[in-house]
Amino acid sequence: QKKTVSFSTMPNDRKINSAAACISFMLEGCELKKVRSNSRMYSRFFVLDADMRSVRWEPSKKDSEKAKIEIKSVKEVRVGKKTPILRSNGLSDQFPDECAFSIIYGDNYESLDLVASSADVVSAWVMGLRYLLSYGKHTPEALGTGHPSLRTSWISSVFDLADLEKSGRIPVSRAVQLIKALNPGMKVSTIELKFKELQKASERPGAEVACELFVEAYCELCTRPEIFFLLVQFSSNKEYLGLKDLLTFLEVEQGMEGVTEEKCLEIISKYEPSKEGREKGYLAIDGFTRYLLSSDCSIFDPQHRQVCQDMAQPLSHYYISSAHSACPLEDNFWGRSDISGYVSALGLGCRSIELVLWDGPEGEPVVYTGPSTASCVPFHAVVELIDQHAFAASSYPLILCLVVRCSAAQQRLAAQCLRKTLGEKLYLEPPDPAASYLPSPEQLKGRILIKGKKLPPGCEDSEGEVSDEEEGRELARRVGQEDGEVAEGGVLRRVRLSRELSELVSLCQAVPFQDFESSRRGQHYWEMCSFSEVEAGRFANECPAELVSYNKRFLSRVYPSPMRIDASNMNPQDFWKCGCQMVAMNYQTPGLMMDLNAGWFRQNGACGYVLRPAIMREEVSYFSANAKDSLPGVPAQLLHLKVISGQNLPKPKGSGAKGEVVEPYVCAEIHGIPADCAEHRTKTALQSGDNPVFDESLEFQINLPELAVLRFVVLDDDYIGDEFIAQYTIPFECLQPGYRHVPLQSLSGEPLPHATLFVHVAITDRRGGGRGHRRGLAGRRGRRLREYTSTKATGIKAIDEVFRTATQPLREATDLRENVQNALVSFKELCGLTPAANMKQCILTVAAWLLHSDSAPSVTLNLAEQYPPMEAQGPIPELLRKVLTAYETMIQTSRTLIESADAVHSKLIQAQQAGMDFHKELHRIEAKEGLRGRKLQKALESFAWNITVLKGQADLLKHAKAEALDNLWQIHNAGQSCGIGRNGLASPEPSRLRAPLEPIPE
């Protein structure tokens, strides 16, 4: 759905990139809409007085002395809809969040709620007001003509180094190269144009520039207003971030834990360009921009750059990165067979490669995907290549899927080649009949497994007959080498298989799939089935729960439909949601599907293995892949995504007929289970050059976070031919919160130099089950009946009685969690913060109000107590009284949760374990009760649902307790650092409050 609404922005020639520019904009004044408590809006002209001591508006019925707010009376400036008036239903949809701001002022904490024509205007007013608040009457000389700022001094020193002749002037060409070196993503033409503009304005054209003009050009070109705005928000003096400012930014906004002043100094010494800044521990705008653009501040969580998942689970519990037989670089059937395609796939962490063996002209088998004999690659050459590169990107097992289309004689040569070339790497040990599951990737490290057909146990001959594989038949038909006769009913005759090749197959024996019941009763764990995309798709739609259950013990491989003659790709998510481990992709075909595959397998050190969600691995669990809502026992989460700006965006590839300007917009897509799939787009940034500003907030509800992938796509709204500009795909679990840059990639997944999106990411829990309300936490608080997750009747009396004992504990667990959640949201709203804010932000906000007032009421946090009360001395204004009441409610509900959680948790686990005691006897009890057909299926589903609900709700309660303890730790920490805490010596040890919780065993 394309939004075509566009809000007028500030004139293009006006760039607000310094505090001085903000102040001068406010001194000129502009029209803003003033919002009254009755939700009506009135246009008024707002202006900053010449003495910079108050903001006035006109026309007004009040006399001129009353239609103003003194800067010294301002407690806080809030961006967005952060007051009850702006949140009211009558207004919430009339203007975007980024166009609203509020000034909280006076001893009674009144709010002046305003709506601007654009986010740029909001930024100018908010930045200017915060600047004036910080300095009060003592506006620093930096606004006028005073001593040079930290930044100006540094840029001047850069100029002096380039001024080789020491004449005070340098050639324009050298000045352009200098700015290009400091900002590599910027176009030379943009820099040259800026110098021409400034030279013309100062009436000093020529081939050389002076230091003053160089500084001006650099500041105008290299100051990103959105980052300057962020710096002003966190800086104590509005010029740079000191150590404490940076520490607060990293902890509060970026969600970093355990940040020390030493760590902040390390960041400053690494990114601050000025020597003075590094020596004094200051991070100015250029250093701050460099830090935000660096890999240290990437959107991708660095923990996931290494193997970070449990690799000791059975092989069937992982998704495995898999390539289809068309590994070569060109088209599937019409292209050339280029051996480097295998190297490329293995380099990307692919752990399953398909090789189709054909009879070669020289008596040696060949691998090829084209219809002509010229496109052959000798089998031995492919095996040698695999031997060299098998473990270059990952040490975990590689599965070679052999599809045999050659004679028994050439099969023997292939087997000899595999043994000789791969040697000890080949895994040949027979499967352990006493085991129930496949070995783990950890146990199979450095080994190569062969997937293929095996001769039946009774066959003693050097070769025998086995059923042909569907995939092999399709390939043979396409390439025109089908020579078998078709038996009645369309079933192909059996094919010959040599003993030597059969003996190489151990843990991945290919068998034909009959039905789920036959597999449950008779399939061995080392046997695996391959499904065509069409067949797997049918199972995923008609019986998803059975396919999920099947994949708990057995490996399954899904291969593309033979109708995909262009080597296009299927959507891997369609099969991952049902637990299919190996979805074979055409690596040579770029696009959305390959982006999803590449992004997905990046999350575990790009090792080619990703652990499936627990709900898909546990022996008894209820999971419907086609769920349209939240899942039992899985905490749904809300993703709050703000797309702020883009940097150095390239033109679309096919847009040769266009001018230089692109008109980009950003699509954010969530791919996952059907309940999570969604797409939102920003408005189009018109005539924005290479660095568009979007400033738009998007929100998604994620019901199964472990299976969700976020994809950013940048598209051109004014395209000729090709609209694609760039993309980036990241698993939800790898997102880092806070202000982040997204490193954009091309259609083929190559990094685009210096091309980024600047975004803000926040993730909040939507605890307690129930339907997801897209409005977010604030929108649903207290406005719906509480929904409780309950158990389902199985129809077996003894089992139902056990699960009935959990009814009350389930209600109590939901109440404990939701009471705390609602109290938290109320407290955050009254502090003027979003549900994504953390507790430390709330305490720091309240402290800031009190510090900005001469006649501040005395409010303290008594840190001597484990549950610190917030106490006020003397009379307090209404807003502050509400904040204190909300804080008290939040503390009390947290205390109840912390003190009651263990007992309720233990009741839930007892009920779950009592239910599991029936599990082994389930089929005997069913037979005794006479359950068959649909009733039997229903009973099994209800049993699995109940076990999943009890374990899930117990997990949620345990996590809620951990979060409540973490909030207490944040209150103590913030209380001590911001000066409103007293008796702080007794603050709880973070290690005691934040001790890791033992996971509930599967």
PDB file of C-alpha atoms in Angstrom, residues 272-487:
ATOM      1  CA  GLU A 272      37.319  11.640  17.844  1.00  0.00           C
ATOM      2  CA  PRO A 273      39.422  13.347  15.121  1.00  0.00           C
ATOM      3  CA  SER A 274      40.606  16.358  17.174  1.00  0.00           C
ATOM      4  CA  LYS A 275      43.657  15.956  19.412  1.00  0.00           C
ATOM      5  CA  GLU A 276      42.131  18.287  22.032  1.00  0.00           C
ATOM      6  CA  GLY A 277      38.938  16.196  22.160  1.00  0.00           C
ATOM      7  CA  ARG A 278      40.899  12.960  22.621  1.00  0.00           C
ATOM      8  CA  GLU A 279      43.004  14.485  25.403  1.00  0.00           C
ATOM      9  CA  LYS A 280      40.054  15.978  27.283  1.00  0.00           C
ATOM     10  CA  GLY A 281      37.631  13.068  26.759  1.00  0.00           C
ATOM     11  CA  TYR A 282      35.177  14.911  24.478  1.00  0.00           C
ATOM     12  CA  LEU A 283      33.316  13.417  21.490  1.00  0.00           C
ATOM     13  CA  ALA A 284      32.258  16.212  19.113  1.00  0.00           C
ATOM     14  CA  ILE A 285      29.879  15.909  16.154  1.00  0.00           C
ATOM     15  CA  ASP A 286      32.447  14.470  13.705  1.00  0.00           C
ATOM     16  CA  GLY A 287      33.686  11.809  16.128  1.00  0.00           C
ATOM     17  CA  PHE A 288      30.111  10.982  17.119  1.00  0.00           C
ATOM     18  CA  THR A 289      29.127  10.583  13.440  1.00  0.00           C
ATOM     19  CA  ARG A 290      32.170   8.349  12.814  1.00  0.00           C
ATOM     20  CA  TYR A 291      31.270   6.195  15.826  1.00  0.00           C
ATOM     21  CA  LEU A 292      27.633   5.807  14.746  1.00  0.00           C
ATOM     22  CA  LEU A 293      28.785   4.768  11.247  1.00  0.00           C
ATOM     23  CA  SER A 294      31.364   2.276  12.539  1.00  0.00           C
ATOM     24  CA  SER A 295      31.061  -1.507  12.848  1.00  0.00           C
ATOM     25  CA  ASP A 296      31.163  -1.007  16.662  1.00  0.00           C
ATOM     26  CA  CYS A 297      27.696   0.512  16.306  1.00  0.00           C
ATOM     27  CA  SER A 298      26.301  -1.862  13.676  1.00  0.00           C
ATOM     28  CA  ILE A 299      22.637  -2.915  13.642  1.00  0.00           C
ATOM     29  CA  PHE A 300      23.858  -6.536  13.569  1.00  0.00           C
ATOM     30  CA  ASP A 301      24.580  -7.877  17.075  1.00  0.00           C
ATOM     31  CA  PRO A 302      28.332  -8.728  17.171  1.00  0.00           C
ATOM     32  CA  GLN A 303      27.608 -11.804  19.339  1.00  0.00           C
ATOM     33  CA  HIS A 304      26.041 -13.415  16.272  1.00  0.00           C
ATOM     34  CA  ARG A 305      29.179 -12.935  14.183  1.00  0.00           C
ATOM     35  CA  GLN A 306      30.566 -16.015  15.944  1.00  0.00           C
ATOM     36  CA  VAL A 307      28.898 -19.380  16.482  1.00  0.00           C
ATOM     37  CA  CYS A 308      26.634 -18.557  19.430  1.00  0.00           C
ATOM     38  CA  GLN A 309      24.022 -21.341  19.444  1.00  0.00           C
ATOM     39  CA  ASP A 310      24.069 -24.755  21.114  1.00  0.00           C
ATOM     40  CA  MET A 311      25.686 -27.050  18.517  1.00  0.00           C
ATOM     41  CA  ALA A 312      25.233 -30.253  20.535  1.00  0.00           C
ATOM     42  CA  GLN A 313      21.602 -30.920  19.511  1.00  0.00           C
ATOM     43  CA  PRO A 314      20.735 -33.653  16.954  1.00  0.00           C
ATOM     44  CA  LEU A 315      21.344 -32.686  13.306  1.00  0.00           C
ATOM     45  CA  SER A 316      17.574 -32.693  12.659  1.00  0.00           C
ATOM     46  CA  HIS A 317      17.165 -29.760  15.084  1.00  0.00           C
ATOM     47  CA  TYR A 318      18.957 -27.311  12.766  1.00  0.00           C
ATOM     48  CA  TYR A 319      18.207 -25.461   9.558  1.00  0.00           C
ATOM     49  CA  ILE A 320      21.002 -26.317   7.115  1.00  0.00           C
ATOM     50  CA  SER A 321      22.129 -23.937   4.374  1.00  0.00           C
ATOM     51  CA  SER A 322      21.574 -25.904   1.141  1.00  0.00           C
ATOM     52  CA  ALA A 323      22.314 -25.398  -2.558  1.00  0.00           C
ATOM     53  CA  HIS A 324      20.387 -26.893  -5.467  1.00  0.00           C
ATOM     54  CA  SER A 325      22.248 -28.753  -8.217  1.00  0.00           C
ATOM     55  CA  ALA A 326      22.454 -25.522 -10.192  1.00  0.00           C
ATOM     56  CA  CYS A 327      25.465 -24.253  -8.262  1.00  0.00           C
ATOM     57  CA  PRO A 328      27.172 -22.872 -11.371  1.00  0.00           C
ATOM     58  CA  LEU A 329      27.066 -19.171 -11.964  1.00  0.00           C
ATOM     59  CA  GLU A 330      24.774 -19.100 -14.979  1.00  0.00           C
ATOM     60  CA  ASP A 331      21.203 -20.243 -15.615  1.00  0.00           C
ATOM     61  CA  ASN A 332      20.007 -23.642 -14.506  1.00  0.00           C
ATOM     62  CA  PHE A 333      19.641 -25.515 -17.776  1.00  0.00           C
ATOM     63  CA  TRP A 334      20.763 -23.030 -20.408  1.00  0.00           C
ATOM     64  CA  GLY A 335      23.940 -21.660 -18.834  1.00  0.00           C
ATOM     65  CA  ARG A 336      27.504 -22.847 -18.668  1.00  0.00           C
ATOM     66  CA  SER A 337      28.743 -25.100 -15.872  1.00  0.00           C
ATOM     67  CA  ASP A 338      31.305 -22.968 -14.080  1.00  0.00           C
ATOM     68  CA  ILE A 339      33.187 -24.750 -11.328  1.00  0.00           C
ATOM     69  CA  SER A 340      33.687 -21.516  -9.325  1.00  0.00           C
ATOM     70  CA  GLY A 341      29.991 -21.596  -8.377  1.00  0.00           C
ATOM     71  CA  TYR A 342      30.778 -24.378  -5.893  1.00  0.00           C
ATOM     72  CA  VAL A 343      33.573 -22.308  -4.309  1.00  0.00           C
ATOM     73  CA  SER A 344      31.216 -19.343  -4.003  1.00  0.00           C
ATOM     74  CA  ALA A 345      28.464 -21.409  -2.326  1.00  0.00           C
ATOM     75  CA  LEU A 346      30.893 -23.019   0.138  1.00  0.00           C
ATOM     76  CA  GLY A 347      32.404 -19.600   0.873  1.00  0.00           C
ATOM     77  CA  LEU A 348      28.934 -18.357   1.877  1.00  0.00           C
ATOM     78  CA  GLY A 349      28.684 -21.162   4.463  1.00  0.00           C
ATOM     79  CA  CYS A 350      26.564 -23.557   2.368  1.00  0.00           C
ATOM     80  CA  ARG A 351      26.531 -26.992   4.086  1.00  0.00           C
ATOM     81  CA  SER A 352      24.618 -29.115   1.602  1.00  0.00           C
ATOM     82  CA  ILE A 353      25.558 -29.352  -2.067  1.00  0.00           C
ATOM     83  CA  GLU A 354      23.820 -31.479  -4.669  1.00  0.00           C
ATOM     84  CA  LEU A 355      25.841 -33.311  -7.312  1.00  0.00           C
ATOM     85  CA  VAL A 356      24.119 -35.019 -10.242  1.00  0.00           C
ATOM     86  CA  LEU A 357      26.371 -37.727 -11.717  1.00  0.00           C
ATOM     87  CA  TRP A 358      26.141 -38.502 -15.446  1.00  0.00           C
ATOM     88  CA  ASP A 359      28.064 -40.868 -17.685  1.00  0.00           C
ATOM     89  CA  GLY A 360      31.087 -39.007 -19.054  1.00  0.00           C
ATOM     90  CA  PRO A 361      32.510 -39.440 -22.552  1.00  0.00           C
ATOM     91  CA  GLU A 362      35.947 -40.489 -21.238  1.00  0.00           C
ATOM     92  CA  GLY A 363      34.572 -43.377 -19.127  1.00  0.00           C
ATOM     93  CA  GLU A 364      34.628 -41.141 -16.037  1.00  0.00           C
ATOM     94  CA  PRO A 365      31.489 -39.599 -14.489  1.00  0.00           C
ATOM     95  CA  VAL A 366      30.804 -35.899 -15.025  1.00  0.00           C
ATOM     96  CA  VAL A 367      28.695 -33.237 -13.343  1.00  0.00           C
ATOM     97  CA  TYR A 368      26.826 -30.817 -15.599  1.00  0.00           C
ATOM     98  CA  THR A 369      23.659 -28.776 -15.689  1.00  0.00           C
ATOM     99  CA  GLY A 370      23.508 -27.755 -19.338  1.00  0.00           C
ATOM    100  CA  PRO A 371      22.088 -29.775 -22.229  1.00  0.00           C
ATOM    101  CA  SER A 372      25.355 -29.699 -24.188  1.00  0.00           C
ATOM    102  CA  THR A 373      28.344 -31.945 -23.501  1.00  0.00           C
ATOM    103  CA  ALA A 374      30.536 -28.828 -23.643  1.00  0.00           C
ATOM    104  CA  SER A 375      29.202 -27.777 -20.219  1.00  0.00           C
ATOM    105  CA  CYS A 376      30.578 -30.882 -18.444  1.00  0.00           C
ATOM    106  CA  VAL A 377      32.851 -30.737 -15.416  1.00  0.00           C
ATOM    107  CA  PRO A 378      34.716 -33.983 -14.576  1.00  0.00           C
ATOM    108  CA  PHE A 379      33.466 -35.402 -11.255  1.00  0.00           C
ATOM    109  CA  HIS A 380      37.006 -35.677  -9.854  1.00  0.00           C
ATOM    110  CA  ALA A 381      37.580 -31.926 -10.449  1.00  0.00           C
ATOM    111  CA  VAL A 382      34.438 -31.033  -8.461  1.00  0.00           C
ATOM    112  CA  VAL A 383      35.423 -33.406  -5.608  1.00  0.00           C
ATOM    113  CA  GLU A 384      38.953 -31.938  -5.454  1.00  0.00           C
ATOM    114  CA  LEU A 385      37.463 -28.457  -5.287  1.00  0.00           C
ATOM    115  CA  ILE A 386      35.096 -29.508  -2.492  1.00  0.00           C
ATOM    116  CA  ASP A 387      38.005 -31.098  -0.616  1.00  0.00           C
ATOM    117  CA  GLN A 388      39.916 -27.795  -0.755  1.00  0.00           C
ATOM    118  CA  HIS A 389      37.027 -25.512   0.216  1.00  0.00           C
ATOM    119  CA  ALA A 390      34.663 -27.727   2.260  1.00  0.00           C
ATOM    120  CA  PHE A 391      35.595 -26.196   5.629  1.00  0.00           C
ATOM    121  CA  ALA A 392      36.942 -22.780   4.617  1.00  0.00           C
ATOM    122  CA  ALA A 393      33.886 -20.901   5.938  1.00  0.00           C
ATOM    123  CA  SER A 394      32.534 -23.437   8.453  1.00  0.00           C
ATOM    124  CA  SER A 395      33.947 -26.432  10.326  1.00  0.00           C
ATOM    125  CA  TYR A 396      30.530 -28.082  10.691  1.00  0.00           C
ATOM    126  CA  PRO A 397      29.522 -31.123   8.582  1.00  0.00           C
ATOM    127  CA  LEU A 398      29.024 -30.834   4.834  1.00  0.00           C
ATOM    128  CA  ILE A 399      26.344 -33.017   3.217  1.00  0.00           C
ATOM    129  CA  LEU A 400      26.917 -34.058  -0.408  1.00  0.00           C
ATOM    130  CA  CYS A 401      23.587 -35.030  -1.982  1.00  0.00           C
ATOM    131  CA  LEU A 402      24.341 -37.485  -4.797  1.00  0.00           C
ATOM    132  CA  VAL A 403      21.741 -37.956  -7.535  1.00  0.00           C
ATOM    133  CA  VAL A 404      23.015 -40.883  -9.607  1.00  0.00           C
ATOM    134  CA  ARG A 405      22.277 -40.896 -13.362  1.00  0.00           C
ATOM    135  CA  CYS A 406      25.398 -42.811 -14.503  1.00  0.00           C
ATOM    136  CA  SER A 407      26.139 -46.497 -15.075  1.00  0.00           C
ATOM    137  CA  ALA A 408      27.243 -48.834 -12.275  1.00  0.00           C
ATOM    138  CA  ALA A 409      30.782 -48.912 -13.724  1.00  0.00           C
ATOM    139  CA  GLN A 410      31.130 -45.131 -13.535  1.00  0.00           C
ATOM    140  CA  GLN A 411      29.525 -45.182 -10.083  1.00  0.00           C
ATOM    141  CA  ARG A 412      32.446 -47.344  -8.902  1.00  0.00           C
ATOM    142  CA  LEU A 413      34.901 -44.766 -10.231  1.00  0.00           C
ATOM    143  CA  ALA A 414      32.931 -42.011  -8.444  1.00  0.00           C
ATOM    144  CA  ALA A 415      33.075 -43.971  -5.150  1.00  0.00           C
ATOM    145  CA  GLN A 416      36.828 -44.548  -5.507  1.00  0.00           C
ATOM    146  CA  CYS A 417      37.329 -40.847  -6.264  1.00  0.00           C
ATOM    147  CA  LEU A 418      35.357 -39.798  -3.137  1.00  0.00           C
ATOM    148  CA  ARG A 419      37.280 -42.208  -0.873  1.00  0.00           C
ATOM    149  CA  LYS A 420      40.674 -41.289  -2.283  1.00  0.00           C
ATOM    150  CA  THR A 421      40.186 -37.490  -2.397  1.00  0.00           C
ATOM    151  CA  LEU A 422      38.200 -36.925   0.810  1.00  0.00           C
ATOM    152  CA  GLY A 423      39.915 -39.642   2.894  1.00  0.00           C
ATOM    153  CA  GLU A 424      39.377 -39.220   6.641  1.00  0.00           C
ATOM    154  CA  LYS A 425      36.829 -36.447   6.102  1.00  0.00           C
ATOM    155  CA  LEU A 426      34.275 -38.964   4.782  1.00  0.00           C
ATOM    156  CA  TYR A 427      31.904 -40.134   7.521  1.00  0.00           C
ATOM    157  CA  LEU A 428      31.449 -43.893   7.007  1.00  0.00           C
ATOM    158  CA  GLU A 429      30.575 -45.191  10.485  1.00  0.00           C
ATOM    159  CA  PRO A 430      27.291 -47.136  10.472  1.00  0.00           C
ATOM    160  CA  PRO A 431      24.405 -45.552  12.435  1.00  0.00           C
ATOM    161  CA  ASP A 432      23.879 -46.666  16.031  1.00  0.00           C
ATOM    162  CA  PRO A 433      20.616 -48.692  16.072  1.00  0.00           C
ATOM    163  CA  ALA A 434      20.232 -48.023  19.836  1.00  0.00           C
ATOM    164  CA  ALA A 435      20.106 -44.225  19.340  1.00  0.00           C
ATOM    165  CA  SER A 436      16.893 -42.315  18.526  1.00  0.00           C
ATOM    166  CA  TYR A 437      18.349 -39.180  16.949  1.00  0.00           C
ATOM    167  CA  LEU A 438      21.141 -38.197  14.564  1.00  0.00           C
ATOM    168  CA  PRO A 439      24.509 -37.073  16.019  1.00  0.00           C
ATOM    169  CA  SER A 440      25.056 -33.336  16.528  1.00  0.00           C
ATOM    170  CA  PRO A 441      26.944 -30.885  14.270  1.00  0.00           C
ATOM    171  CA  GLU A 442      29.539 -30.661  17.067  1.00  0.00           C
ATOM    172  CA  GLN A 443      30.147 -34.439  16.942  1.00  0.00           C
ATOM    173  CA  LEU A 444      30.360 -34.351  13.119  1.00  0.00           C
ATOM    174  CA  LYS A 445      32.732 -31.363  12.876  1.00  0.00           C
ATOM    175  CA  GLY A 446      35.077 -31.560   9.889  1.00  0.00           C
ATOM    176  CA  ARG A 447      33.236 -34.534   8.368  1.00  0.00           C
ATOM    177  CA  ILE A 448      31.559 -34.934   4.975  1.00  0.00           C
ATOM    178  CA  LEU A 449      28.329 -36.986   4.842  1.00  0.00           C
ATOM    179  CA  ILE A 450      27.053 -38.592   1.660  1.00  0.00           C
ATOM    180  CA  LYS A 451      23.288 -38.469   1.089  1.00  0.00           C
ATOM    181  CA  GLY A 452      22.080 -41.049  -1.404  1.00  0.00           C
ATOM    182  CA  LYS A 453      20.393 -44.384  -2.074  1.00  0.00           C
ATOM    183  CA  LYS A 454      21.530 -47.562  -0.306  1.00  0.00           C
ATOM    184  CA  LEU A 455      21.232 -51.199  -1.417  1.00  0.00           C
ATOM    185  CA  PRO A 456      18.711 -53.215   0.613  1.00  0.00           C
ATOM    186  CA  PRO A 457      20.230 -55.127   3.582  1.00  0.00           C
ATOM    187  CA  GLY A 458      19.807 -58.580   1.970  1.00  0.00           C
ATOM    188  CA  CYS A 459      21.627 -57.697  -1.272  1.00  0.00           C
ATOM    189  CA  GLU A 460      25.028 -59.458  -1.525  1.00  0.00           C
ATOM    190  CA  ASP A 461      25.838 -58.600  -5.163  1.00  0.00           C
ATOM    191  CA  SER A 462      28.267 -55.943  -6.449  1.00  0.00           C
ATOM    192  CA  GLU A 463      25.276 -53.935  -7.619  1.00  0.00           C
ATOM    193  CA  GLY A 464      21.491 -53.952  -7.187  1.00  0.00           C
ATOM    194  CA  GLU A 465      18.270 -52.179  -7.976  1.00  0.00           C
ATOM    195  CA  VAL A 466      16.863 -49.257  -6.013  1.00  0.00           C
ATOM    196  CA  SER A 467      13.903 -46.971  -6.660  1.00  0.00           C
ATOM    197  CA  ASP A 468      14.737 -43.886  -8.672  1.00  0.00           C
ATOM    198  CA  GLU A 469      14.518 -40.470  -7.025  1.00  0.00           C
ATOM    199  CA  GLU A 470      11.846 -38.094  -8.288  1.00  0.00           C
ATOM    200  CA  GLU A 471      14.342 -35.237  -8.523  1.00  0.00           C
ATOM    201  CA  GLY A 472      16.724 -37.316 -10.652  1.00  0.00           C
ATOM    202  CA  ARG A 473      13.916 -38.291 -13.014  1.00  0.00           C
ATOM    203  CA  GLU A 474      12.910 -34.661 -13.479  1.00  0.00           C
ATOM    204  CA  LEU A 475      16.501 -33.688 -14.305  1.00  0.00           C
ATOM    205  CA  ALA A 476      16.866 -36.562 -16.743  1.00  0.00           C
ATOM    206  CA  ARG A 477      13.645 -35.624 -18.532  1.00  0.00           C
ATOM    207  CA  ARG A 478      14.741 -32.004 -18.841  1.00  0.00           C
ATOM    208  CA  VAL A 479      18.208 -32.780 -20.166  1.00  0.00           C
ATOM    209  CA  GLY A 480      16.831 -35.359 -22.607  1.00  0.00           C
ATOM    210  CA  GLN A 481      18.769 -38.312 -21.192  1.00  0.00           C
ATOM    211  CA  GLU A 482      15.775 -40.297 -19.958  1.00  0.00           C
ATOM    212  CA  ASP A 483      16.248 -43.857 -21.159  1.00  0.00           C
ATOM    213  CA  GLY A 484      14.203 -45.923 -18.730  1.00  0.00           C
ATOM    214  CA  GLU A 485      10.835 -47.341 -19.558  1.00  0.00           C
ATOM    215  CA  VAL A 486       7.851 -46.117 -17.657  1.00  0.00           C
ATOM    216  CA  ALA A 487       5.903 -48.807 -15.841  1.00  0.00           C
TER     217      ALA A 487
END
